[in-house]
Coordinates of C-alpha atoms in Angstrom, one line a residue:
Chain A
M28 CA 14.2 24.0 -30.5
T29 CA 12.4 26.8 -28.7
L30 CA 11.0 25.0 -25.9
R31 CA 10.1 28.0 -23.9
K32 CA 7.3 28.9 -26.3
I33 CA 5.1 26.2 -25.0
H34 CA 4.7 27.8 -21.6
P35 CA 3.6 31.4 -22.3
Q36 CA 2.2 31.8 -18.9
T37 CA 5.6 31.5 -17.4
Q38 CA 7.3 33.6 -20.0
A39 CA 4.8 36.4 -19.5
L40 CA 5.7 37.1 -15.9
P41 CA 7.2 40.6 -15.3
V42 CA 10.6 40.3 -13.7
R43 CA 13.6 38.7 -15.3
A44 CA 17.2 39.0 -14.3
T45 CA 19.5 40.6 -16.8
G46 CA 22.6 41.4 -14.8
G47 CA 23.8 44.4 -12.8
D48 CA 24.4 45.5 -9.3
P49 CA 22.0 44.0 -6.8
E50 CA 22.5 46.6 -4.2
S51 CA 21.7 49.4 -6.5
G52 CA 18.1 48.3 -6.9
N53 CA 18.5 47.4 -10.5
S54 CA 16.0 44.9 -11.9
D55 CA 18.4 42.0 -11.6
S56 CA 18.6 41.4 -7.9
V57 CA 16.9 38.8 -5.8
K58 CA 15.6 41.7 -3.7
H59 CA 14.1 43.4 -6.6
Q60 CA 12.5 40.2 -7.8
A61 CA 11.1 39.5 -4.4
A62 CA 9.1 42.7 -4.7
A63 CA 6.8 40.7 -6.9
Y64 CA 5.7 39.0 -3.8
G65 CA 5.2 42.2 -1.9
K66 CA 1.5 42.6 -2.2
I67 CA 0.8 39.2 -0.6
A68 CA 3.6 39.2 1.9
R69 CA 2.4 38.1 5.3
K70 CA 2.3 41.2 7.5
A71 CA 3.1 39.5 10.8
L72 CA 4.0 36.0 11.8
D73 CA 1.4 34.3 13.9
D74 CA 3.7 33.6 16.8
C75 CA 4.7 37.2 17.0
Q76 CA 1.0 38.2 17.0
Q77 CA 0.6 36.0 20.0
G78 CA 3.3 38.0 21.8
L79 CA 5.9 35.3 21.7
A80 CA 9.5 35.9 20.8
A81 CA 10.2 34.2 17.6
D82 CA 13.1 32.3 19.0
E83 CA 10.9 31.0 21.7
A84 CA 8.3 30.0 19.1
L85 CA 11.0 28.1 17.2
E86 CA 11.7 26.2 20.4
R87 CA 8.1 25.3 20.9
R88 CA 7.6 24.1 17.4
R89 CA 10.4 21.5 17.6
N90 CA 9.6 18.1 16.2
S91 CA 12.8 16.3 17.3
S92 CA 12.4 12.8 16.0
G93 CA 14.3 12.2 12.8
Q94 CA 13.7 9.7 10.0
Chain B
M5 CA 12.8 -3.3 -21.6
S6 CA 11.5 -0.9 -19.0
I7 CA 8.3 -1.3 -17.0
P8 CA 5.6 1.2 -16.2
K9 CA 6.7 3.6 -13.6
F10 CA 4.1 3.6 -10.9
G11 CA 5.0 5.8 -8.0
G12 CA 3.9 7.4 -4.8
R13 CA 5.2 9.6 -2.0
D14 CA 5.2 9.0 1.7
C15 CA 5.9 12.1 3.6
E16 CA 6.5 12.8 7.3
L17 CA 5.1 16.1 8.3
S18 CA 6.5 18.3 11.0
T19 CA 3.9 17.6 13.7
T20 CA 3.7 19.9 16.7
G21 CA 1.3 21.3 19.3
I22 CA 1.2 24.0 22.0
D23 CA -1.2 23.8 24.9
P24 CA -3.2 26.7 26.3
Q25 CA -0.5 27.4 28.8
G26 CA 2.0 27.8 26.0
R27 CA 3.7 24.5 26.7
R28 CA 4.8 22.2 24.0
I29 CA 2.6 19.1 23.6
D30 CA 4.4 15.9 22.9
C31 CA 4.2 14.9 19.3
W32 CA 2.7 11.5 20.0
T33 CA -0.4 13.2 21.5
V34 CA -0.7 15.5 18.5
I35 CA -0.4 12.6 16.1
R36 CA -3.1 10.6 17.8
E37 CA -5.5 13.6 18.1
I38 CA -5.2 14.4 14.5
L39 CA -5.4 10.8 13.2
D40 CA -8.4 10.3 15.5
H41 CA -10.2 13.1 13.7
L42 CA -9.3 12.0 10.2
E43 CA -12.5 9.9 9.6
P44 CA -15.0 12.6 10.7
A45 CA -13.0 15.2 8.9
L46 CA -13.2 13.3 5.6
A47 CA -16.8 12.1 6.0
E48 CA -18.2 15.2 4.3
Q49 CA -16.4 14.2 1.2
Q50 CA -17.7 10.7 1.3
V51 CA -14.3 9.3 2.1
R52 CA -14.2 6.3 4.4
V53 CA -11.3 5.8 6.7
W54 CA -10.6 2.4 8.0
A55 CA -8.3 2.1 11.0
R56 CA -8.0 -1.1 13.1
D57 CA -5.0 -0.5 15.2
S58 CA -5.7 2.4 17.5
R59 CA -3.2 1.2 20.1
W60 CA -0.5 3.4 21.4
T61 CA 2.1 1.1 22.5
Q62 CA 3.5 -2.1 21.1
G63 CA 6.4 -3.2 19.0
Y64 CA 8.7 -0.2 18.6
G65 CA 7.5 1.5 21.7
Y66 CA 4.2 2.7 20.4
G67 CA 2.8 0.6 17.6
R68 CA 3.0 -2.6 15.8
P69 CA 5.7 -2.5 13.2
T70 CA 4.7 -4.0 9.9
S71 CA 8.0 -3.7 8.2
V72 CA 11.4 -4.8 9.4
Y73 CA 12.7 -1.4 8.4
S74 CA 9.8 0.8 9.6
S75 CA 8.1 1.3 12.9
D76 CA 5.0 3.0 11.6
C77 CA 1.7 2.4 13.3
L78 CA -1.9 3.6 13.6
R79 CA -2.5 3.1 9.9
H80 CA -5.6 4.8 8.6
W81 CA -6.6 3.5 5.1
T82 CA -8.9 5.6 3.0
S83 CA -11.4 4.6 0.4
A84 CA -9.4 6.6 -2.1
G85 CA -6.3 4.3 -1.8
Q86 CA -4.3 6.6 0.6
C87 CA -2.9 5.8 4.0
Y88 CA -2.2 8.0 7.0
Y89 CA -0.2 6.9 10.0
S90 CA 2.3 7.7 12.7
D91 CA 6.1 7.2 12.1
M92 CA 9.0 8.4 14.3
G93 CA 7.0 11.2 15.9
H94 CA 5.4 12.5 12.8
I95 CA 2.1 12.2 10.9
E96 CA 3.0 10.4 7.7
C97 CA 0.9 10.7 4.5
C98 CA 1.2 8.1 1.8
T99 CA -0.3 8.8 -1.6
A100 CA -2.0 6.3 -3.8
S101 CA 0.4 5.1 -6.4
T102 CA -0.1 6.4 -10.0
L103 CA 1.5 6.5 -13.4
Y104 CA 0.6 10.1 -14.2
P105 CA 2.7 13.1 -13.0
R106 CA -0.2 15.4 -12.7
E107 CA -2.1 12.8 -10.7
F108 CA 1.0 12.4 -8.5
A109 CA 1.0 16.1 -7.8
A110 CA -2.7 16.1 -7.1
Q111 CA -2.2 13.1 -4.7
C112 CA 0.5 15.0 -2.8
L113 CA -1.6 18.1 -2.3
S114 CA -4.7 16.1 -1.5
T115 CA -2.9 14.5 1.5
L116 CA -2.3 18.0 2.8
L117 CA -6.0 18.8 2.4
A118 CA -6.9 15.7 4.4
V119 CA -4.6 16.2 7.3
E120 CA -5.5 19.9 7.5
S121 CA -9.2 19.0 7.8
A122 CA -8.3 16.6 10.6
R123 CA -5.9 19.0 12.3
R124 CA -8.5 21.8 12.2
L125 CA -11.2 19.5 13.6
A126 CA -8.9 18.2 16.4
Q127 CA -7.8 21.7 17.3
D128 CA -11.4 22.9 17.4
Q129 CA -12.4 20.1 19.8
A130 CA -9.4 20.5 22.0
E131 CA -9.2 22.8 25.0
A132 CA -9.5 26.4 24.0
G133 CA -6.1 27.8 23.3
T134 CA -4.6 24.6 22.0
S135 CA -2.9 24.8 18.7
Y136 CA -1.7 22.0 16.4
A137 CA 0.6 22.5 13.5
L138 CA 1.5 20.5 10.5
T139 CA 4.0 21.6 7.8
T140 CA 5.8 20.0 4.9
A141 CA 9.1 21.1 6.4
N142 CA 11.4 18.1 6.8
V143 CA 13.9 19.5 9.3
D144 CA 13.4 20.4 13.0
T145 CA 13.0 24.1 13.6
I146 CA 16.2 24.3 15.7
D147 CA 18.5 21.4 15.1
P148 CA 19.6 20.7 11.5
A149 CA 20.8 17.3 12.6
I150 CA 17.1 16.2 12.8
S151 CA 15.7 15.5 9.4
F152 CA 12.6 13.5 8.5
G153 CA 11.7 11.6 5.4
T154 CA 9.9 12.7 2.3
H155 CA 10.3 9.5 0.4
L156 CA 9.4 8.4 -3.1
S157 CA 8.8 4.9 -4.3
I158 CA 8.9 4.1 -8.0
S159 CA 8.6 0.7 -9.6
I160 CA 11.7 -0.6 -11.4
E161 CA 12.7 -3.9 -13.0
S162 CA 14.2 -6.3 -10.6
R163 CA 17.1 -6.5 -13.0
L164 CA 17.9 -2.8 -12.5
W165 CA 17.6 -3.2 -8.7
E166 CA 20.1 -6.0 -8.7
E167 CA 22.3 -4.0 -11.0
L168 CA 22.3 -1.0 -8.6
F169 CA 22.5 -2.7 -5.3
V170 CA 24.0 -6.2 -5.9
E171 CA 25.9 -6.8 -9.1
H172 CA 27.3 -3.4 -10.2
R173 CA 28.1 -5.2 -13.5
H174 CA 27.5 -1.9 -15.3
P175 CA 28.9 0.7 -12.9
A176 CA 28.2 3.5 -15.3
I177 CA 24.5 2.8 -14.9
Y178 CA 24.9 3.1 -11.2
G179 CA 26.8 6.3 -11.7
F180 CA 24.2 7.7 -14.0
V181 CA 21.3 7.0 -11.6
A182 CA 23.2 8.5 -8.7
S183 CA 24.3 11.5 -10.7
A184 CA 20.9 12.2 -12.0
L185 CA 19.5 12.0 -8.5
A186 CA 22.3 14.3 -7.2
A187 CA 21.0 16.9 -9.6
A188 CA 17.3 16.3 -9.2
I189 CA 17.4 16.6 -5.4
P190 CA 18.5 20.2 -5.3
F191 CA 16.8 21.3 -8.5
F192 CA 13.5 20.1 -7.1
G193 CA 14.3 21.0 -3.5
A194 CA 12.0 22.9 -1.2
G195 CA 14.7 25.3 0.1
Y196 CA 16.0 25.6 3.6
L197 CA 17.6 28.2 5.8
M198 CA 20.5 26.0 7.1
P199 CA 22.0 27.4 10.3
L200 CA 25.7 27.2 10.8
S201 CA 27.7 27.1 14.0
D202 CA 29.0 30.6 13.5
G203 CA 25.5 32.0 13.5
S204 CA 25.3 32.5 9.8
I205 CA 22.7 31.0 7.5
V206 CA 23.1 29.4 4.1
Y207 CA 20.1 29.1 1.8
S208 CA 20.1 25.5 0.6
L209 CA 18.1 24.4 -2.3
S210 CA 17.7 21.0 -0.7
A211 CA 16.7 20.7 2.9
R212 CA 18.2 17.2 2.9
A213 CA 21.6 17.9 1.3
H214 CA 23.5 18.1 4.6
H215 CA 22.4 14.6 5.5
L216 CA 23.3 13.0 2.2
T217 CA 26.9 11.8 2.6
R218 CA 26.9 8.3 1.1
M219 CA 26.2 6.8 -2.3
Q220 CA 23.9 4.3 -0.8
T221 CA 22.7 3.2 2.7
L222 CA 20.1 0.8 4.0
A223 CA 19.2 3.0 7.0
T224 CA 17.1 6.1 6.5
T225 CA 17.4 7.5 10.0
D226 CA 21.1 8.1 10.7
A227 CA 21.9 11.8 10.9
F228 CA 24.5 12.9 8.3
N229 CA 24.7 9.4 7.1
R230 CA 22.1 8.9 4.5
G231 CA 22.6 7.6 1.0
L232 CA 21.7 9.1 -2.4
L233 CA 20.4 5.6 -3.1
N234 CA 18.6 3.5 -0.5
S235 CA 19.0 -0.2 -0.6
R236 CA 15.8 -1.1 1.3
R237 CA 14.2 -3.9 -0.6
E238 CA 10.5 -4.2 -0.1
Q239 CA 8.7 -5.3 -3.2
H240 CA 5.3 -3.9 -3.7
G241 CA 4.5 -6.3 -6.5
I242 CA 5.5 -9.4 -8.3
C243 CA 8.2 -9.3 -11.0
Q244 CA 9.3 -5.8 -10.1
D245 CA 11.1 -3.9 -7.4
R246 CA 10.6 -0.6 -5.6
M247 CA 13.2 2.2 -5.9
H248 CA 13.0 3.9 -2.6
L249 CA 14.3 7.4 -2.8
I250 CA 15.0 9.2 0.5
G251 CA 16.8 12.3 -0.5
F252 CA 14.0 14.6 -1.7
D253 CA 12.0 17.3 0.0
F254 CA 8.2 17.8 -0.2
C255 CA 8.4 20.1 -3.2
L256 CA 5.0 21.6 -3.3
L257 CA 5.3 23.1 -6.8
S258 CA 7.4 20.7 -8.9
A259 CA 5.9 17.4 -7.9
A260 CA 4.7 16.7 -11.4
P261 CA 7.8 17.5 -13.4
M262 CA 10.0 15.9 -10.8
F263 CA 8.0 12.7 -10.9
S264 CA 8.2 12.7 -14.6
L265 CA 11.9 13.2 -14.7
L266 CA 12.4 10.4 -12.2
Q267 CA 10.2 8.0 -14.2
C268 CA 12.2 8.7 -17.3
L269 CA 15.6 8.5 -15.8
L270 CA 14.9 5.2 -14.2
A271 CA 13.4 3.9 -17.5
A272 CA 16.5 5.1 -19.3
A273 CA 18.6 3.2 -16.8
E274 CA 16.6 0.1 -17.5
E275 CA 17.3 0.6 -21.2
G276 CA 21.0 0.8 -20.4
Y277 CA 21.6 4.5 -20.6
C278 CA 24.7 5.4 -18.7
G279 CA 25.8 9.0 -19.6
L280 CA 26.0 12.1 -17.6
N281 CA 28.2 10.5 -14.9
L282 CA 29.4 13.0 -12.2
Y283 CA 32.8 12.5 -10.8
D284 CA 31.5 13.0 -7.3
P285 CA 27.7 13.0 -7.0
I286 CA 27.6 13.8 -3.3
H287 CA 30.0 16.7 -3.7
A288 CA 28.0 18.0 -6.7
L289 CA 24.7 17.8 -4.8
R290 CA 26.0 19.9 -2.0
S291 CA 27.9 22.4 -4.1
W292 CA 24.8 22.9 -6.2
S293 CA 22.6 23.2 -3.2
W294 CA 24.6 25.6 -1.2
R295 CA 26.4 27.9 -3.6
I296 CA 23.5 29.9 -4.9
D297 CA 24.4 33.5 -5.6
P298 CA 22.3 35.3 -2.9
M299 CA 22.3 38.6 -4.8
Q300 CA 21.6 37.5 -8.3
G301 CA 19.7 34.3 -7.6
R302 CA 21.9 32.4 -10.0
L303 CA 23.4 29.0 -9.6
P304 CA 27.0 29.4 -10.7
S305 CA 28.5 26.4 -9.0
T306 CA 29.8 23.8 -11.3
A307 CA 30.4 20.0 -10.9
I308 CA 32.8 18.0 -12.9
L309 CA 31.7 15.0 -15.0
V310 CA 33.8 12.0 -15.8
D311 CA 34.1 13.3 -19.4
G312 CA 35.9 16.3 -18.0
R313 CA 33.2 18.9 -18.5
R314 CA 32.0 21.2 -15.7
L315 CA 28.3 21.9 -15.6
T316 CA 26.1 24.1 -13.5
L317 CA 23.0 22.6 -12.0
P318 CA 20.7 24.1 -14.6
A319 CA 23.1 23.0 -17.4
Y320 CA 23.2 19.4 -16.0
V321 CA 19.4 19.1 -15.6
R322 CA 18.8 20.6 -19.0
E323 CA 21.1 18.1 -20.7
L324 CA 19.5 15.3 -18.7
A325 CA 15.9 16.4 -19.5
T326 CA 16.8 16.9 -23.2
V327 CA 18.3 13.4 -23.5
L328 CA 15.3 11.9 -21.8
L329 CA 13.0 13.9 -24.0
Q330 CA 14.7 12.5 -27.1
M331 CA 14.2 9.0 -25.8
C332 CA 10.5 9.7 -25.3
R333 CA 10.1 11.3 -28.8
Q334 CA 12.0 8.4 -30.4
G335 CA 9.7 5.9 -28.7
L336 CA 12.3 4.3 -26.4
I337 CA 10.3 5.6 -23.4
T338 CA 6.7 5.3 -24.2
D339 CA 3.5 6.8 -22.7
K340 CA 2.8 3.4 -21.0
I341 CA 6.1 3.7 -19.1
A342 CA 6.1 7.4 -18.3
P343 CA 3.0 9.2 -19.5
Q344 CA 3.0 13.0 -19.8
A345 CA 6.7 13.1 -20.1
T346 CA 6.7 15.0 -23.4
E347 CA 4.8 17.7 -21.6
M348 CA 6.8 17.7 -18.4
L349 CA 10.3 17.5 -19.7
P350 CA 10.1 20.6 -21.9
L351 CA 8.9 22.4 -18.8
V352 CA 12.0 21.2 -16.9
V353 CA 14.1 22.5 -19.8
D354 CA 12.4 25.9 -19.5
L355 CA 13.0 26.0 -15.8
T356 CA 16.7 25.4 -16.3
H357 CA 17.0 28.4 -18.6
Y358 CA 15.3 30.6 -16.0
A359 CA 17.4 29.2 -13.2
E360 CA 20.5 29.8 -15.3
E361 CA 19.7 33.5 -15.8
G362 CA 18.5 34.0 -12.2
S363 CA 14.9 34.7 -13.2
L364 CA 13.5 33.5 -9.9
V365 CA 10.0 34.8 -10.4
Q366 CA 9.7 32.5 -13.4
C367 CA 11.5 29.6 -11.6
G368 CA 9.3 30.2 -8.5
R369 CA 6.1 29.3 -10.4
H370 CA 7.2 25.7 -10.4
L371 CA 10.2 25.4 -8.2
T372 CA 9.6 25.6 -4.5
W373 CA 13.1 26.7 -3.5
A374 CA 12.8 29.7 -5.8
S375 CA 9.4 30.8 -4.6
K376 CA 10.5 30.3 -1.0
L377 CA 13.7 32.3 -1.5
L378 CA 11.7 35.2 -2.9
W379 CA 9.2 35.0 -0.1
L380 CA 11.8 35.0 2.6
T381 CA 13.7 37.8 1.0
Q382 CA 10.5 39.9 0.8
L383 CA 9.8 39.2 4.5
C384 CA 13.4 40.2 5.4
Q385 CA 12.9 43.4 3.5
Q386 CA 9.6 44.2 5.2
R387 CA 11.0 43.4 8.7
G388 CA 14.4 44.9 8.1
V389 CA 16.2 41.7 9.2
G390 CA 18.3 38.9 7.7
F391 CA 17.9 35.2 7.2
D392 CA 19.3 34.6 10.7
D393 CA 16.3 36.2 12.3
A394 CA 14.2 33.7 14.2
A395 CA 11.0 35.0 12.7
I396 CA 12.3 34.4 9.2
R397 CA 13.4 30.9 10.1
L398 CA 9.9 30.2 11.4
A399 CA 8.5 31.6 8.2
D400 CA 10.8 29.1 6.3
H401 CA 9.5 26.3 8.5
D402 CA 5.9 27.3 7.9
F403 CA 6.1 28.0 4.2
G404 CA 4.3 24.7 3.7
H405 CA 2.0 24.8 6.7
T406 CA -1.1 22.9 5.9
N407 CA -3.3 25.7 7.2
P408 CA -3.8 28.2 4.3
E409 CA -3.9 31.0 6.8
Q410 CA -0.3 30.2 7.9
G411 CA 1.3 28.5 4.9
A412 CA 2.6 31.2 2.6
W413 CA 2.5 28.9 -0.4
W414 CA -1.3 28.6 -0.3
Q415 CA -1.5 32.4 -0.4
L416 CA 1.0 32.6 -3.3
W417 CA -1.0 30.0 -5.2
E418 CA -4.3 31.9 -4.7
A419 CA -2.6 35.1 -5.9
G420 CA -1.4 33.3 -9.1
M421 CA 2.3 33.6 -8.3
I422 CA 3.0 29.9 -8.2
D423 CA 1.5 27.0 -10.1
P424 CA 1.7 23.3 -9.0
L425 CA 0.4 22.4 -12.4
I426 CA -2.9 21.1 -11.0
G427 CA -6.0 22.9 -9.6
L428 CA -7.3 22.6 -6.1
D429 CA -10.3 20.8 -7.6
Q430 CA -8.0 18.0 -8.8
A431 CA -6.4 17.7 -5.4
R432 CA -9.9 17.4 -3.9
S433 CA -10.8 14.8 -6.5
S434 CA -7.7 12.7 -5.6
L435 CA -8.8 12.8 -2.0
A436 CA -12.1 11.2 -2.9
R437 CA -11.0 8.5 -5.3
G438 CA -7.8 6.6 -6.2
P439 CA -6.0 6.7 -9.5
R440 CA -8.0 4.5 -11.9
E441 CA -4.9 2.8 -13.3
S442 CA -3.7 1.7 -9.8
R443 CA -4.4 -1.2 -7.5
D444 CA -4.9 1.4 -4.9
W445 CA -8.2 2.3 -6.6
G446 CA -9.3 -1.3 -6.0
R447 CA -8.1 -1.4 -2.4
G448 CA -10.0 1.8 -1.7
K449 CA -13.2 0.5 -3.4
L450 CA -13.1 -2.6 -1.3
I451 CA -12.8 -0.5 1.9
H452 CA -15.7 1.7 0.7
K453 CA -18.0 -1.1 -0.3
F454 CA -17.2 -3.6 2.5
Y455 CA -16.2 -1.3 5.2
D456 CA -17.9 -3.3 8.0
E457 CA -16.4 -6.6 6.8
V458 CA -12.8 -5.4 6.5
S459 CA -10.6 -7.2 9.0
A460 CA -7.1 -6.3 7.7
V461 CA -5.5 -4.1 5.1
D462 CA -2.0 -3.8 3.8
W463 CA -0.5 -2.3 0.6
S464 CA -1.1 -5.5 -1.3
Y465 CA -4.2 -7.0 0.1
V466 CA -7.5 -6.5 1.8
Q467 CA -9.0 -9.2 4.1
L468 CA -12.7 -9.4 4.5
T469 CA -14.8 -11.4 7.1
S470 CA -17.3 -13.6 5.4
G471 CA -19.6 -14.2 8.3
S472 CA -20.9 -12.7 11.4
D473 CA -19.2 -15.1 13.8
R474 CA -16.0 -14.0 15.4
W475 CA -14.3 -17.1 14.1
S476 CA -15.8 -17.1 10.6
P477 CA -13.3 -17.7 7.8
R478 CA -12.1 -14.7 5.9
Q479 CA -11.5 -13.8 2.3
R480 CA -8.2 -12.2 1.5
I481 CA -8.1 -10.3 -1.8
D482 CA -4.6 -9.9 -3.1
F483 CA -3.1 -7.2 -5.3
P484 CA 0.0 -8.8 -6.6
H485 CA 0.7 -6.2 -9.2
L486 CA 0.6 -2.4 -9.0
D487 CA -2.2 -2.4 -11.6
S488 CA -4.1 -5.4 -10.0
L489 CA -7.8 -4.8 -9.7
N490 CA -7.7 -1.3 -11.0
Q491 CA -10.7 0.5 -12.3
P492 CA -10.8 -1.0 -15.8
K493 CA -10.4 -4.5 -14.4
F494 CA -12.5 -4.3 -11.3
A495 CA -15.2 -1.6 -11.5
N496 CA -18.0 -3.8 -12.9
L497 CA -17.1 -6.7 -10.7
I498 CA -17.1 -5.0 -7.4
E499 CA -20.3 -3.2 -8.3
A500 CA -21.9 -6.6 -8.8
A501 CA -20.5 -8.3 -5.7
R502 CA -23.1 -8.8 -3.0
D503 CA -20.8 -9.8 -0.2
P504 CA -17.2 -11.0 0.3
D505 CA -17.9 -14.6 -0.7
H506 CA -19.7 -13.5 -3.8
L507 CA -16.8 -11.2 -4.6
A508 CA -14.4 -14.1 -4.3
Q509 CA -16.5 -16.2 -6.6
L510 CA -16.6 -13.5 -9.2
L511 CA -12.9 -13.0 -9.0
D512 CA -12.2 -16.7 -9.4
A513 CA -14.7 -17.0 -12.2
Q514 CA -13.1 -14.2 -14.2
S515 CA -9.5 -15.1 -13.2
I516 CA -8.6 -11.5 -12.6
G517 CA -7.6 -11.7 -9.0
T518 CA -6.2 -13.8 -6.3
T519 CA -8.2 -14.7 -3.3
Y520 CA -7.4 -16.8 -0.3
R521 CA -9.6 -18.2 2.4
T522 CA -8.0 -17.5 5.7
D523 CA -8.8 -18.7 9.2
P524 CA -8.8 -16.3 12.2
L525 CA -8.0 -19.3 14.4
D526 CA -4.6 -19.2 12.8
D527 CA -4.1 -15.5 13.3
I528 CA -4.7 -14.9 16.9
P529 CA -1.7 -12.7 17.7
G530 CA -3.1 -9.8 15.6
Q531 CA -6.4 -10.0 17.4
L532 CA -5.2 -9.9 21.0
A533 CA -5.5 -6.9 23.2
A534 CA -2.3 -4.9 23.7
V535 CA -0.7 -3.5 26.8
Q536 CA -1.0 0.2 26.8
Y537 CA 1.7 2.4 28.3
V538 CA -0.6 4.8 30.3
G539 CA 2.4 6.8 31.3
V540 CA 2.8 8.1 27.8
S541 CA -0.6 8.1 26.4
N542 CA -2.5 9.7 29.2
Q543 CA 0.1 12.0 30.7
A544 CA -0.5 15.7 31.0
V545 CA 0.8 17.6 28.1
G546 CA 4.2 19.1 28.3
T547 CA 5.4 16.8 31.1
S548 CA 7.8 14.0 31.2
P549 CA 6.6 10.4 31.6
P550 CA 6.1 9.4 35.2
K551 CA 8.8 7.4 36.8
H552 CA 6.6 4.5 37.6
P553 CA 4.2 4.3 34.7
S554 CA 1.1 2.1 35.0
Y555 CA -0.2 -0.3 32.5
S556 CA -3.7 -1.2 31.4
I557 CA -5.3 -3.5 28.9
S558 CA -6.6 -1.6 25.9
K559 CA -9.1 -2.8 23.3
G560 CA -7.1 -4.6 20.7
A561 CA -7.5 -5.7 17.2
S562 CA -10.3 -8.2 18.0
D563 CA -12.9 -5.5 18.7
D564 CA -13.6 -4.9 15.1
V565 CA -14.8 -8.5 14.6
A566 CA -18.5 -8.9 15.2

């Protein structure tokens, strides 16, 4: 049963892992695959743009009630 | 014999605000501001929002609890069958229940569209410089001990509920359900940068894994003491029970296949299937969640089954999905029980292959943890930092921000990198009308048509006033089943109804609904004004409650009665 054939849009995506040394920049690493997201990566985090230290921003974004 | 698997999601969103001076705004104020703007925000889309209880304090400190287990309040019911309210310091969104996985996904995303519209409007009308934030993250930004609920409710036979939580006459069925959930929770997780005490970070597939320590619990709120199964028994309809699942994240991308898999595995359990038992489901869930290979993106960790085999997470989920698919194809699980399963389960099988080989780009199209991992990795590379960097942790938290300018997942969707298996138009459509097969469609239609006559709403009924006098009798329209008064049964009738009394007559004549005549003289507590805790509701933002709070009488529930 070749189930993958029913989703050609998924299969057609460019980067697939095939094994190798991730640090060498081969096409198998998470880092290499993450390059697919490079064009749309956010250039700066909003809180950094506002001049806040990120750790301070984390503190201000707390929602400390658990469920 | 299994029953149709209606289901819905109630999700608490991370709810925060910052005032113009940069101080944190208490979450209760943010909740109230956003909920107060829900109706005008949705008016453009012809969605009506009915909210009776605008009080801040009563019951569990700030609202009137309507469940013995839950302290939610400020319920805002929409004409599309959804509900928005406050719970435990969060805005909580409840979808309309549906049978269809794609509709489930559309419902989930539509709730984000709704609260984002309200958030934006509230922020625009607040003092300049105020910002409100809502995200699908279910963990506090700093403290991993604080986790909030992204719950699922799916209808099951009462016999199965008794089997799981009372009788345990067939323990292997219990084991199967718990084991399958232990796999589904990380496989469909939203991903989380889990901070450890030594300063290091573990990327967890599930943002809830560190809280799941028990096979079953009644409580949902105890840190590090939550169950794979939740024994809360609150029936939503006659002759069936509700399976309340508290271990999942708000998976933005895999809502449809996850829902389908859950429908099928519960149907299989109702049919007596009891395979794929893990030796230790809790341990398996955690091992699968936390032992991702950070370089290769693979999931090498194995868990032992009672038959002696050791399976990775992809291998387990693939076997599960394949077994369930066979049941669907052989007619054991039909379209009436779990529609679209023969479309969704093969997709799950596909994803397991990609996950097994570490093909995260392909996984990331439909699995939130994978797309988030790639996104965060890319950000780390661009900024030259690691996962322990505060900015990266904030990016993790804001991945599912409701504001498309801040939530990375919206941008990835627009760029075609991810695919929640529905279009934005379908999400907007779900915001405007309830699922036709569901009683929530009928509840929404009643709110839309008789908005001014509505005097009370709950999941299973709408109460309408039948006269202009304060003490006029009322008509309560009941929805005893999850498909009561759905579109096929109710559309023509509600169209024809001239007023609540006429509606009751039509329902009685056609014997398709249950109506009761109720007397407001017998229901005075719900109409009384409430004492408002001014110290909390009116305090300046970013400050502690005064030591000697004052009290005042607020307008209570009776002000909606003419």
